[in-house]
GROMACS .gro file of C-alpha atoms in nm:
model
  449
    1MET     CA    1  14.630   9.110  18.050
    2MET     CA    2  14.463   8.779  17.959
    3LYS     CA    3  14.124   8.956  17.947
    4MET     CA    4  14.262   9.210  17.702
    5LYS     CA    5  14.402   8.937  17.472
    6ARG     CA    6  14.071   8.748  17.485
    7ALA     CA    7  13.877   9.063  17.395
    8PHE     CA    8  14.117   9.137  17.109
    9ARG     CA    9  14.077   8.785  16.963
   10THR     CA   10  13.695   8.816  16.989
   11SER     CA   11  13.697   9.149  16.807
   12LEU     CA   12  13.930   9.014  16.538
   13LEU     CA   13  13.702   8.712  16.481
   14SER     CA   14  13.394   8.938  16.449
   15LEU     CA   15  13.570   9.160  16.197
   16THR     CA   16  13.678   8.858  15.990
   17ILE     CA   17  13.320   8.723  15.974
   18ALA     CA   18  13.183   9.064  15.872
   19LEU     CA   19  13.438   9.102  15.592
   20SER     CA   20  13.354   8.752  15.464
   21LEU     CA   21  12.984   8.837  15.447
   22ILE     CA   22  13.053   9.158  15.250
   23VAL     CA   23  13.278   8.979  14.999
   24SER     CA   24  13.013   8.709  14.949
   25ALA     CA   25  12.739   8.969  14.885
   26CYS     CA   26  12.953   9.152  14.628
   27SER     CA   27  13.025   8.827  14.446
   28ASN     CA   28  12.657   8.742  14.420
   29ASN     CA   29  12.577   9.091  14.281
   30GLY     CA   30  12.837   9.089  14.006
   31GLY     CA   31  13.095   9.277  14.213
   32ALA     CA   32  12.865   9.562  14.324
   33ALA     CA   33  12.749   9.579  14.681
   34ASN     CA   34  12.454   9.796  14.581
   35PRO     CA   35  12.365   9.742  14.212
   36SER     CA   36  12.156  10.017  14.057
   37ALA     CA   37  11.815   9.937  13.906
   38PRO     CA   38  11.779   9.959  13.528
   39ASP     CA   39  11.650  10.293  13.405
   40SER     CA   40  11.319  10.219  13.232
   41ASN     CA   41  11.291  10.585  13.132
   42SER     CA   42  11.601  10.587  12.915
   43PRO     CA   43  11.538  10.665  12.545
   44GLY     CA   44  11.525  10.395  12.284
   45THR     CA   45  11.379  10.112  12.490
   46VAL     CA   46  11.109   9.865  12.407
   47GLN     CA   47  10.889   9.771  12.700
   48GLU     CA   48  10.783   9.407  12.701
   49GLN     CA   49  10.597   9.163  12.923
   50PRO     CA   50  10.493   8.817  12.802
   51SER     CA   51  10.121   8.751  12.794
   52ASN     CA   52   9.942   8.424  12.854
   53GLY     CA   53  10.020   8.190  12.571
   54GLN     CA   54  10.312   8.393  12.439
   55SER     CA   55  10.642   8.210  12.418
   56ASP     CA   56  10.953   8.345  12.584
   57GLY     CA   57  11.108   8.387  12.240
   58THR     CA   58  11.180   8.757  12.277
   59THR     CA   59  11.544   8.709  12.184
   60ASN     CA   60  11.709   8.585  11.867
   61GLY     CA   61  11.904   8.261  11.845
   62ASP     CA   62  12.227   8.444  11.926
   63GLY     CA   63  12.079   8.582  12.246
   64SER     CA   64  12.032   8.934  12.112
   65SER     CA   65  11.713   9.127  12.171
   66ASN     CA   66  11.467   9.231  11.902
   67ALA     CA   67  11.430   9.574  12.060
   68ILE     CA   68  11.539   9.886  11.875
   69ASP     CA   69  11.681  10.214  11.996
   70ASP     CA   70  11.607  10.558  11.860
   71GLU     CA   71  11.943  10.593  11.689
   72GLY     CA   72  11.861  10.320  11.438
   73SER     CA   73  12.035  10.019  11.597
   74SER     CA   74  11.841   9.695  11.562
   75ASN     CA   75  11.888   9.320  11.558
   76GLY     CA   76  11.595   9.221  11.342
   77ALA     CA   77  11.244   9.107  11.421
   78THR     CA   78  11.068   8.776  11.394
   79GLU     CA   79  10.749   8.707  11.202
   80GLY     CA   80  10.568   8.619  11.520
   81HIS     CA   81  10.213   8.625  11.381
   82PRO     CA   82  10.068   8.551  11.038
   83SER     CA   83   9.910   8.823  10.827
   84GLY     CA   84   9.555   8.892  10.927
   85THR     CA   85   9.594   8.799  11.294
   86THR     CA   86   9.350   9.007  11.495
   87ASN     CA   87   9.488   8.946  11.843
   88PRO     CA   88   9.866   8.996  11.856
   89SER     CA   89  10.039   8.881  12.172
   90THR     CA   90  10.058   9.131  12.452
   91PRO     CA   91  10.407   9.279  12.445
   92SER     CA   92  10.631   9.221  12.743
   93GLU     CA   93  10.846   9.467  12.931
   94SER     CA   94  11.223   9.467  12.927
   95SER     CA   95  11.484   9.709  13.059
   96GLY     CA   96  11.787   9.856  12.892
   97THR     CA   97  11.866  10.003  12.553
   98GLY     CA   98  11.708   9.721  12.359
   99ASN     CA   99  12.021   9.604  12.175
  100SER     CA  100  12.131   9.301  12.377
  101THR     CA  101  11.937   9.279  12.701
  102SER     CA  102  11.711   8.989  12.792
  103PRO     CA  103  11.351   9.053  12.891
  104ASP     CA  104  11.277   9.106  13.257
  105LYS     CA  105  11.004   8.854  13.332
  106THR     CA  106  10.929   9.019  13.667
  107ALA     CA  107  10.876   9.373  13.536
  108THR     CA  108  10.530   9.522  13.564
  109PRO     CA  109  10.330   9.660  13.269
  110VAL     CA  110  10.368  10.026  13.180
  111SER     CA  111  10.052  10.227  13.115
  112THR     CA  112  10.068  10.523  12.881
  113ALA     CA  113   9.839  10.704  13.123
  114ALA     CA  114  10.155  10.785  13.316
  115SER     CA  115  10.386  10.853  13.021
  116ILE     CA  116  10.233  10.989  12.699
  117THR     CA  117  10.135  11.352  12.740
  118GLU     CA  118  10.055  11.442  12.378
  119VAL     CA  119   9.916  11.196  12.123
  120THR     CA  120  10.061  11.264  11.778
  121ALA     CA  121   9.954  10.954  11.580
  122LEU     CA  122   9.659  10.712  11.582
  123ARG     CA  123   9.573  10.401  11.383
  124LEU     CA  124   9.326  10.113  11.421
  125ALA     CA  125   9.342   9.753  11.304
  126ASP     CA  126   8.984   9.683  11.412
  127ALA     CA  127   8.727   9.816  11.657
  128LYS     CA  128   8.929   9.699  11.959
  129THR     CA  129   9.292   9.698  11.845
  130GLY     CA  130   9.493  10.011  11.780
  131TRP     CA  131   9.815  10.207  11.828
  132ILE     CA  132   9.899  10.558  11.935
  133GLY     CA  133  10.223  10.753  11.920
  134GLY     CA  134  10.328  11.043  12.134
  135SER     CA  135  10.606  11.180  12.352
  136GLY     CA  136  10.851  10.967  12.153
  137GLN     CA  137  10.660  10.650  12.237
  138ILE     CA  138  10.429  10.394  12.077
  139ALA     CA  139  10.157  10.213  12.272
  140TRP     CA  140   9.906   9.943  12.188
  141THR     CA  141   9.558   9.849  12.308
  142LYS     CA  142   9.348   9.539  12.253
  143ASP     CA  143   9.040   9.643  12.454
  144GLY     CA  144   8.919   9.946  12.266
  145GLY     CA  145   9.150  10.197  12.431
  146SER     CA  146   9.068  10.141  12.798
  147HIS     CA  147   9.416  10.004  12.874
  148TRP     CA  148   9.741  10.071  12.693
  149GLN     CA  149  10.073   9.888  12.683
  150LEU     CA  150  10.393  10.075  12.602
  151GLN     CA  151  10.577   9.904  12.314
  152TYR     CA  152  10.845  10.149  12.205
  153ARG     CA  153  11.025  10.442  12.364
  154GLY     CA  154  11.260  10.683  12.189
  155SER     CA  155  11.342  11.052  12.159
  156ALA     CA  156  11.206  11.129  11.810
  157LYS     CA  157  10.848  11.242  11.749
  158VAL     CA  158  10.610  10.972  11.626
  159LYS     CA  159  10.475  11.147  11.317
  160GLN     CA  160  10.256  10.870  11.172
  161ILE     CA  161  10.144  10.513  11.233
  162PHE     CA  162  10.003  10.285  10.965
  163ALA     CA  163   9.863   9.936  11.024
  164LEU     CA  164   9.807   9.700  10.734
  165ASN     CA  165   9.638   9.464  10.981
  166ALA     CA  166   9.670   9.368  11.346
  167SER     CA  167  10.022   9.231  11.291
  168LYS     CA  168  10.191   9.450  11.029
  169VAL     CA  169  10.256   9.802  11.157
  170TRP     CA  170  10.484  10.089  11.050
  171ALA     CA  171  10.569  10.413  11.229
  172VAL     CA  172  10.730  10.731  11.091
  173LEU     CA  173  10.966  10.910  11.330
  174GLY     CA  174  11.098  11.265  11.307
  175ALA     CA  175  11.007  11.631  11.336
  176ASP     CA  176  10.768  11.793  11.088
  177GLU     CA  177  11.046  12.011  10.945
  178ASN     CA  178  11.275  11.718  10.862
  179LYS     CA  179  11.374  11.643  10.503
  180SER     CA  180  11.362  11.268  10.563
  181TRP     CA  181  11.204  11.053  10.828
  182ARG     CA  182  11.295  10.721  10.990
  183ILE     CA  183  11.059  10.429  10.955
  184ILE     CA  184  11.034  10.144  11.201
  185ARG     CA  185  10.812   9.841  11.151
  186SER     CA  186  10.671   9.547  11.342
  187ALA     CA  187  10.554   9.211  11.212
  188ASP     CA  188  10.394   9.097  11.539
  189GLY     CA  189  10.158   9.373  11.641
  190GLY     CA  190  10.429   9.591  11.794
  191ALA     CA  191  10.581   9.336  12.032
  192HIS     CA  192  10.910   9.389  11.848
  193TRP     CA  193  11.021   9.675  11.625
  194LYS     CA  194  11.306   9.708  11.377
  195ASP     CA  195  11.438   9.978  11.148
  196ALA     CA  196  11.274   9.971  10.806
  197GLY     CA  197  11.467  10.258  10.646
  198THR     CA  198  11.397  10.625  10.580
  199VAL     CA  199  11.138  10.797  10.365
  200PRO     CA  200  11.207  11.128  10.186
  201SER     CA  201  10.848  11.250  10.222
  202GLY     CA  202  10.641  11.340  10.526
  203SER     CA  203  10.319  11.282  10.330
  204PHE     CA  204  10.059  11.027  10.431
  205LEU     CA  205  10.219  10.682  10.451
  206HIS     CA  206  10.017  10.379  10.349
  207PHE     CA  207  10.100  10.022  10.248
  208THR     CA  208   9.906   9.798  10.013
  209SER     CA  209  10.105   9.484  10.105
  210ASP     CA  210  10.393   9.378  10.328
  211LYS     CA  211  10.640   9.526  10.079
  212VAL     CA  212  10.463   9.791   9.869
  213GLY     CA  213  10.393  10.131  10.019
  214PHE     CA  214  10.351  10.498   9.922
  215ALA     CA  215  10.424  10.839  10.071
  216GLY     CA  216  10.340  11.126   9.840
  217ARG     CA  217  10.545  11.090   9.522
  218TYR     CA  218  10.756  10.805   9.659
  219MET     CA  219  10.704  10.428   9.641
  220THR     CA  220  10.875  10.137   9.817
  221LYS     CA  221  10.877   9.774   9.709
  222ASP     CA  222  11.078   9.640  10.002
  223GLY     CA  223  10.881   9.748  10.307
  224GLY     CA  224  11.041  10.092  10.335
  225ALA     CA  225  11.413  10.015  10.295
  226THR     CA  226  11.443  10.194   9.959
  227TRP     CA  227  11.219  10.437   9.775
  228THR     CA  228  11.174  10.535   9.410
  229LYS     CA  229  11.031  10.863   9.286
  230LEU     CA  230  10.711  10.849   9.083
  231GLY     CA  231  10.608  11.105   8.825
  232VAL     CA  232  10.431  11.425   8.932
  233PRO     CA  233  10.277  11.716   8.738
  234SER     CA  234  10.398  12.076   8.760
  235SER     CA  235  10.257  12.351   8.985
  236LEU     CA  236  10.136  12.114   9.256
  237ILE     CA  237   9.910  12.228   9.537
  238GLY     CA  238   9.998  12.006   9.828
  239GLU     CA  239  10.135  11.662   9.749
  240VAL     CA  240  10.029  11.391   9.506
  241TYR     CA  241   9.855  11.078   9.631
  242TYR     CA  242   9.914  10.735   9.481
  243HIS     CA  243   9.649  10.475   9.553
  244ASP     CA  244   9.869  10.206   9.399
  245ALA     CA  245  10.166  10.187   9.163
  246ALA     CA  246   9.957  10.294   8.864
  247ASN     CA  247   9.680  10.518   8.992
  248GLY     CA  248   9.740  10.858   9.146
  249TRP     CA  249   9.577  11.196   9.200
  250ALA     CA  250   9.701  11.554   9.221
  251VAL     CA  251   9.584  11.915   9.243
  252GLN     CA  252   9.745  12.168   9.011
  253SER     CA  253   9.744  12.547   9.031
  254ALA     CA  254   9.666  12.742   8.713
  255ASN     CA  255   9.588  13.106   8.628
  256GLY     CA  256   9.267  13.187   8.816
  257LYS     CA  257   9.172  12.822   8.855
  258TYR     CA  258   9.280  12.484   8.983
  259ASN     CA  259   9.283  12.143   8.815
  260PHE     CA  260   9.230  11.791   8.943
  261LEU     CA  261   9.466  11.552   8.765
  262ARG     CA  262   9.476  11.174   8.742
  263THR     CA  263   9.740  10.926   8.629
  264SER     CA  264   9.683  10.559   8.550
  265ASP     CA  265  10.037  10.479   8.437
  266GLY     CA  266  10.245  10.558   8.745
  267GLY     CA  267  10.289  10.925   8.668
  268ALA     CA  268  10.419  10.895   8.313
  269THR     CA  269  10.119  11.096   8.194
  270TRP     CA  270   9.859  11.305   8.375
  271LYS     CA  271   9.505  11.384   8.259
  272THR     CA  272   9.298  11.681   8.376
  273VAL     CA  273   8.970  11.538   8.506
  274MET     CA  274   8.828  11.862   8.648
  275SER     CA  275   8.908  12.231   8.611
  276ARG     CA  276   8.742  12.500   8.822
  277LYS     CA  277   8.776  12.877   8.834
  278SER     CA  278   8.858  13.015   9.175
  279GLU     CA  279   8.891  13.357   9.334
  280VAL     CA  280   9.104  13.191   9.602
  281THR     CA  281   9.424  13.001   9.535
  282PRO     CA  282   9.417  12.692   9.757
  283THR     CA  283   9.685  12.692  10.025
  284GLY     CA  284   9.696  12.315  10.052
  285SER     CA  285   9.525  11.987   9.972
  286VAL     CA  286   9.446  11.653  10.136
  287ILE     CA  287   9.383  11.351   9.911
  288ARG     CA  288   9.259  11.007  10.012
  289SER     CA  289   9.139  10.714   9.802
  290ALA     CA  290   8.934  10.402   9.869
  291GLY     CA  291   8.981  10.246   9.523
  292LYS     CA  292   9.157  10.308   9.196
  293ASN     CA  293   8.858  10.509   9.065
  294ASP     CA  294   8.777  10.669   9.401
  295ALA     CA  295   8.919  10.996   9.534
  296TRP     CA  296   8.834  11.240   9.812
  297ILE     CA  297   9.010  11.574   9.757
  298GLU     CA  298   9.004  11.847  10.021
  299LEU     CA  299   9.118  12.199   9.926
  300ILE     CA  300   9.224  12.438  10.200
  301GLY     CA  301   9.145  12.805  10.147
  302ALA     CA  302   9.240  13.120  10.336
  303SER     CA  303   9.237  13.174  10.714
  304GLY     CA  304   9.122  13.473  10.913
  305MET     CA  305   8.942  13.559  11.239
  306THR     CA  306   9.006  13.200  11.366
  307GLN     CA  307   8.825  13.061  11.061
  308THR     CA  308   8.951  12.863  10.760
  309SER     CA  309   8.758  12.804  10.439
  310TYR     CA  310   8.774  12.470  10.258
  311ALA     CA  311   8.601  12.247  10.004
  312LEU     CA  312   8.577  11.869   9.987
  313PHE     CA  313   8.513  11.689   9.656
  314HIS     CA  314   8.446  11.320   9.591
  315THR     CA  315   8.448  11.101   9.280
  316THR     CA  316   8.376  10.730   9.241
  317ASP     CA  317   8.415  10.701   8.864
  318GLY     CA  318   8.774  10.799   8.805
  319GLY     CA  319   8.706  11.172   8.793
  320ALA     CA  320   8.432  11.185   8.528
  321LYS     CA  321   8.194  11.334   8.786
  322TRP     CA  322   8.274  11.523   9.106
  323LEU     CA  323   8.046  11.587   9.403
  324PRO     CA  324   8.105  11.904   9.607
  325ALA     CA  325   8.054  11.719   9.937
  326ILE     CA  326   8.139  12.017  10.163
  327VAL     CA  327   8.169  12.386  10.074
  328HIS     CA  328   8.276  12.580  10.381
  329ASN     CA  329   8.252  12.954  10.314
  330THR     CA  330   8.337  13.187  10.602
  331ALA     CA  331   8.291  13.552  10.691
  332GLY     CA  332   8.640  13.582  10.835
  333ALA     CA  333   8.840  13.382  10.580
  334GLY     CA  334   8.634  13.427  10.266
  335PRO     CA  335   8.491  13.168  10.029
  336ALA     CA  336   8.597  12.810   9.979
  337PRO     CA  337   8.832  12.753   9.683
  338GLY     CA  338   8.626  12.745   9.365
  339PHE     CA  339   8.317  12.905   9.519
  340THR     CA  340   8.184  13.240   9.638
  341ASN     CA  341   8.013  13.340   9.960
  342GLU     CA  342   7.688  13.353   9.763
  343ASP     CA  343   7.707  12.977   9.704
  344THR     CA  344   7.479  12.871   9.987
  345SER     CA  345   7.313  12.563   9.838
  346TYR     CA  346   7.594  12.328   9.942
  347PHE     CA  347   7.647  12.160  10.277
  348GLY     CA  348   7.881  12.386  10.474
  349GLY     CA  349   8.009  12.161  10.750
  350THR     CA  350   8.065  12.287  11.102
  351SER     CA  351   8.188  12.627  11.217
  352GLY     CA  352   8.553  12.726  11.223
  353GLY     CA  353   8.759  12.520  10.983
  354PRO     CA  354   8.852  12.168  10.877
  355GLY     CA  355   8.972  11.901  11.115
  356GLU     CA  356   9.090  11.549  11.040
  357LEU     CA  357   8.959  11.365  10.731
  358TYR     CA  358   8.936  10.986  10.764
  359VAL     CA  359   8.804  10.781  10.471
  360VAL     CA  360   8.674  10.433  10.554
  361ASN     CA  361   8.555  10.333  10.206
  362SER     CA  362   8.398  10.488   9.897
  363GLN     CA  363   8.075  10.560  10.086
  364THR     CA  364   8.185  10.626  10.445
  365ALA     CA  365   8.405  10.907  10.574
  366PHE     CA  366   8.446  11.102  10.895
  367MET     CA  367   8.529  11.473  10.887
  368GLY     CA  368   8.641  11.669  11.189
  369GLY     CA  369   8.579  12.036  11.257
  370ARG     CA  370   8.790  12.293  11.443
  371CYS     CA  371   8.649  12.606  11.602
  372MET     CA  372   8.932  12.784  11.781
  373ALA     CA  373   8.698  13.058  11.907
  374CYS     CA  374   8.464  12.806  12.071
  375ASP     CA  375   8.480  12.673  12.426
  376ASN     CA  376   8.479  12.319  12.283
  377ALA     CA  377   8.692  12.335  11.970
  378ASN     CA  378   8.637  11.987  11.823
  379SER     CA  379   8.342  11.851  11.630
  380ILE     CA  380   8.287  11.551  11.403
  381MET     CA  381   8.048  11.450  11.126
  382GLU     CA  382   7.998  11.140  10.912
  383THR     CA  383   7.872  11.050  10.566
  384THR     CA  384   7.761  10.701  10.466
  385ASP     CA  385   7.648  10.786  10.111
  386GLY     CA  386   7.968  10.912   9.956
  387GLY     CA  387   7.928  11.273  10.072
  388LYS     CA  388   7.576  11.337   9.946
  389SER     CA  389   7.458  11.396  10.302
  390TRP     CA  390   7.631  11.437  10.640
  391SER     CA  391   7.530  11.369  10.997
  392VAL     CA  392   7.671  11.640  11.221
  393ARG     CA  393   7.712  11.507  11.573
  394LYS     CA  394   7.585  11.735  11.846
  395THR     CA  395   7.858  11.648  12.094
  396GLU     CA  396   8.156  11.883  12.088
  397PHE     CA  397   8.491  11.819  12.254
  398ALA     CA  398   8.744  12.039  12.433
  399GLY     CA  399   9.107  12.077  12.329
  400TYR     CA  400   9.293  12.331  12.117
  401GLY     CA  401   9.577  12.103  12.005
  402GLN     CA  402   9.599  11.844  11.729
  403GLN     CA  403   9.286  11.643  11.647
  404LEU     CA  404   9.313  11.275  11.548
  405ILE     CA  405   9.041  11.053  11.398
  406ALA     CA  406   9.050  10.685  11.302
  407ALA     CA  407   8.775  10.439  11.220
  408ALA     CA  408   8.742  10.063  11.177
  409ASP     CA  409   8.409  10.084  10.994
  410ALA     CA  410   8.102  10.304  10.966
  411LYS     CA  411   8.006  10.237  11.329
  412HIS     CA  412   8.333  10.231  11.518
  413ALA     CA  413   8.539  10.550  11.525
  414TRP     CA  414   8.794  10.698  11.766
  415LEU     CA  415   8.860  11.065  11.832
  416ILE     CA  416   9.161  11.194  12.026
  417THR     CA  417   9.180  11.558  12.131
  418ASN     CA  418   9.494  11.730  12.253
  419ASP     CA  419   9.550  12.050  12.446
  420TYR     CA  420   9.852  12.256  12.545
  421THR     CA  421   9.767  12.275  12.914
  422SER     CA  422   9.543  11.975  12.987
  423SER     CA  423   9.531  11.603  12.918
  424SER     CA  424   9.478  11.437  12.583
  425VAL     CA  425   9.152  11.242  12.579
  426LEU     CA  426   9.032  10.940  12.379
  427TYR     CA  427   8.663  10.918  12.285
  428THR     CA  428   8.508  10.625  12.098
  429THR     CA  429   8.175  10.553  11.934
  430ALA     CA  430   8.007  10.226  11.838
  431ASP     CA  431   7.713  10.381  11.652
  432GLY     CA  432   7.876  10.611  11.399
  433GLY     CA  433   7.905  10.905  11.638
  434LYS     CA  434   7.554  10.932  11.777
  435LYS     CA  435   7.709  10.870  12.117
  436PHE     CA  436   8.072  10.908  12.217
  437SER     CA  437   8.217  10.768  12.539
  438THR     CA  438   8.521  10.898  12.721
  439ILE     CA  439   8.750  10.596  12.724
  440HIS     CA  440   9.095  10.715  12.835
  441THR     CA  441   9.245  11.035  12.976
  442PHE     CA  442   9.620  11.059  12.934
  443ALA     CA  443   9.877  11.234  13.154
  444LYS     CA  444   9.882  11.611  13.178
  445PRO     CA  445  10.165  11.798  13.007
  446LYS     CA  446  10.457  11.816  13.247
  447THR     CA  447  10.462  12.194  13.244
  448VAL     CA  448  10.121  12.208  13.414
  449GLN     CA  449  10.151  11.912  13.650
   0.00000   0.00000   0.00000
């Protein structure tokens, strides 16, 4: 009987000790015996990890985070780096929704090689620094694209990215068919993002200062928070392009012809600076400008048999004279707008149809080509004399999805090709396209992994 009582007391003491240990563990873990790890894949997060020399100031004075979620919630952003900085701090990685969480100093960097499967936006600040958007995410590189750091994660498509410099960056979020698009911005190279407002146009977004920006017929004077509508002519082909608050360009459809128009008073009045007869009514236009008197206007023609006709014009004197820089007539799609198939004295570009147009300055531009019937669909060419002559690069690149081109100067250009069944690939050149190097291969689309 004594042995049984002794055994009972021993068992009771062991049970008491075990229960004490469990209670202590729960207390140390905030009441949960097995706390779950934060979900770094949840939408609307900003991934951050402090770099050498970066302060731990990733939260505001009230303890709130500068991160932003994809539903528009934000707590502001700090002006972490002055305008013109060319080496923004490496962003750090934090978990959670980005509204009130503190950064996780022990988290490891996230590479877009394992996350972004389709690149939808590209922009450079210089030859080494740039941003991409894709799969609802924004990533940043400071070593020419070899390594990428995830800065923003959300659910909406990243439609555009624009960088005024290495610190001031904007991104447009939303599907192509939207009637308005969200804008987020960063003042420290993407380390922190905040809502900047919405823009009622999906046209090319560009800023001329921290506050003043343009998207088609709309202008903002407060960094994107509010937009005013500028004047436009009637019967537009495509969208207008404003170089600044006064100077803009447009293409107008007329009976059997098209007109190039210019305004120098913010759209109050428009002047026809070129009129050209055309058998083909242009189906669209792309306009870029490298100065108030400079304009590159691309007219898209018809499409057929995997070919698309187009023409590219350039002026440097406000529209007094226009150079037909490219006249791409095709057998399958017919002549370029304003020309006939008998016009063979002009430079015709590459086979297929137009790709991305990227204007560096009044003399330098890169023009992509798309040949959907070719094994390697992507090509690229460059002009350094304002479109008078073009260097067609021999290298061609695979990928039947969206093509993206960006350039820091006449020598340094980046090309990203996408495909529906294989990885997106980044190629860069340091000699104007004479040689391209494969720099980064992104993750395969999930449907084919």
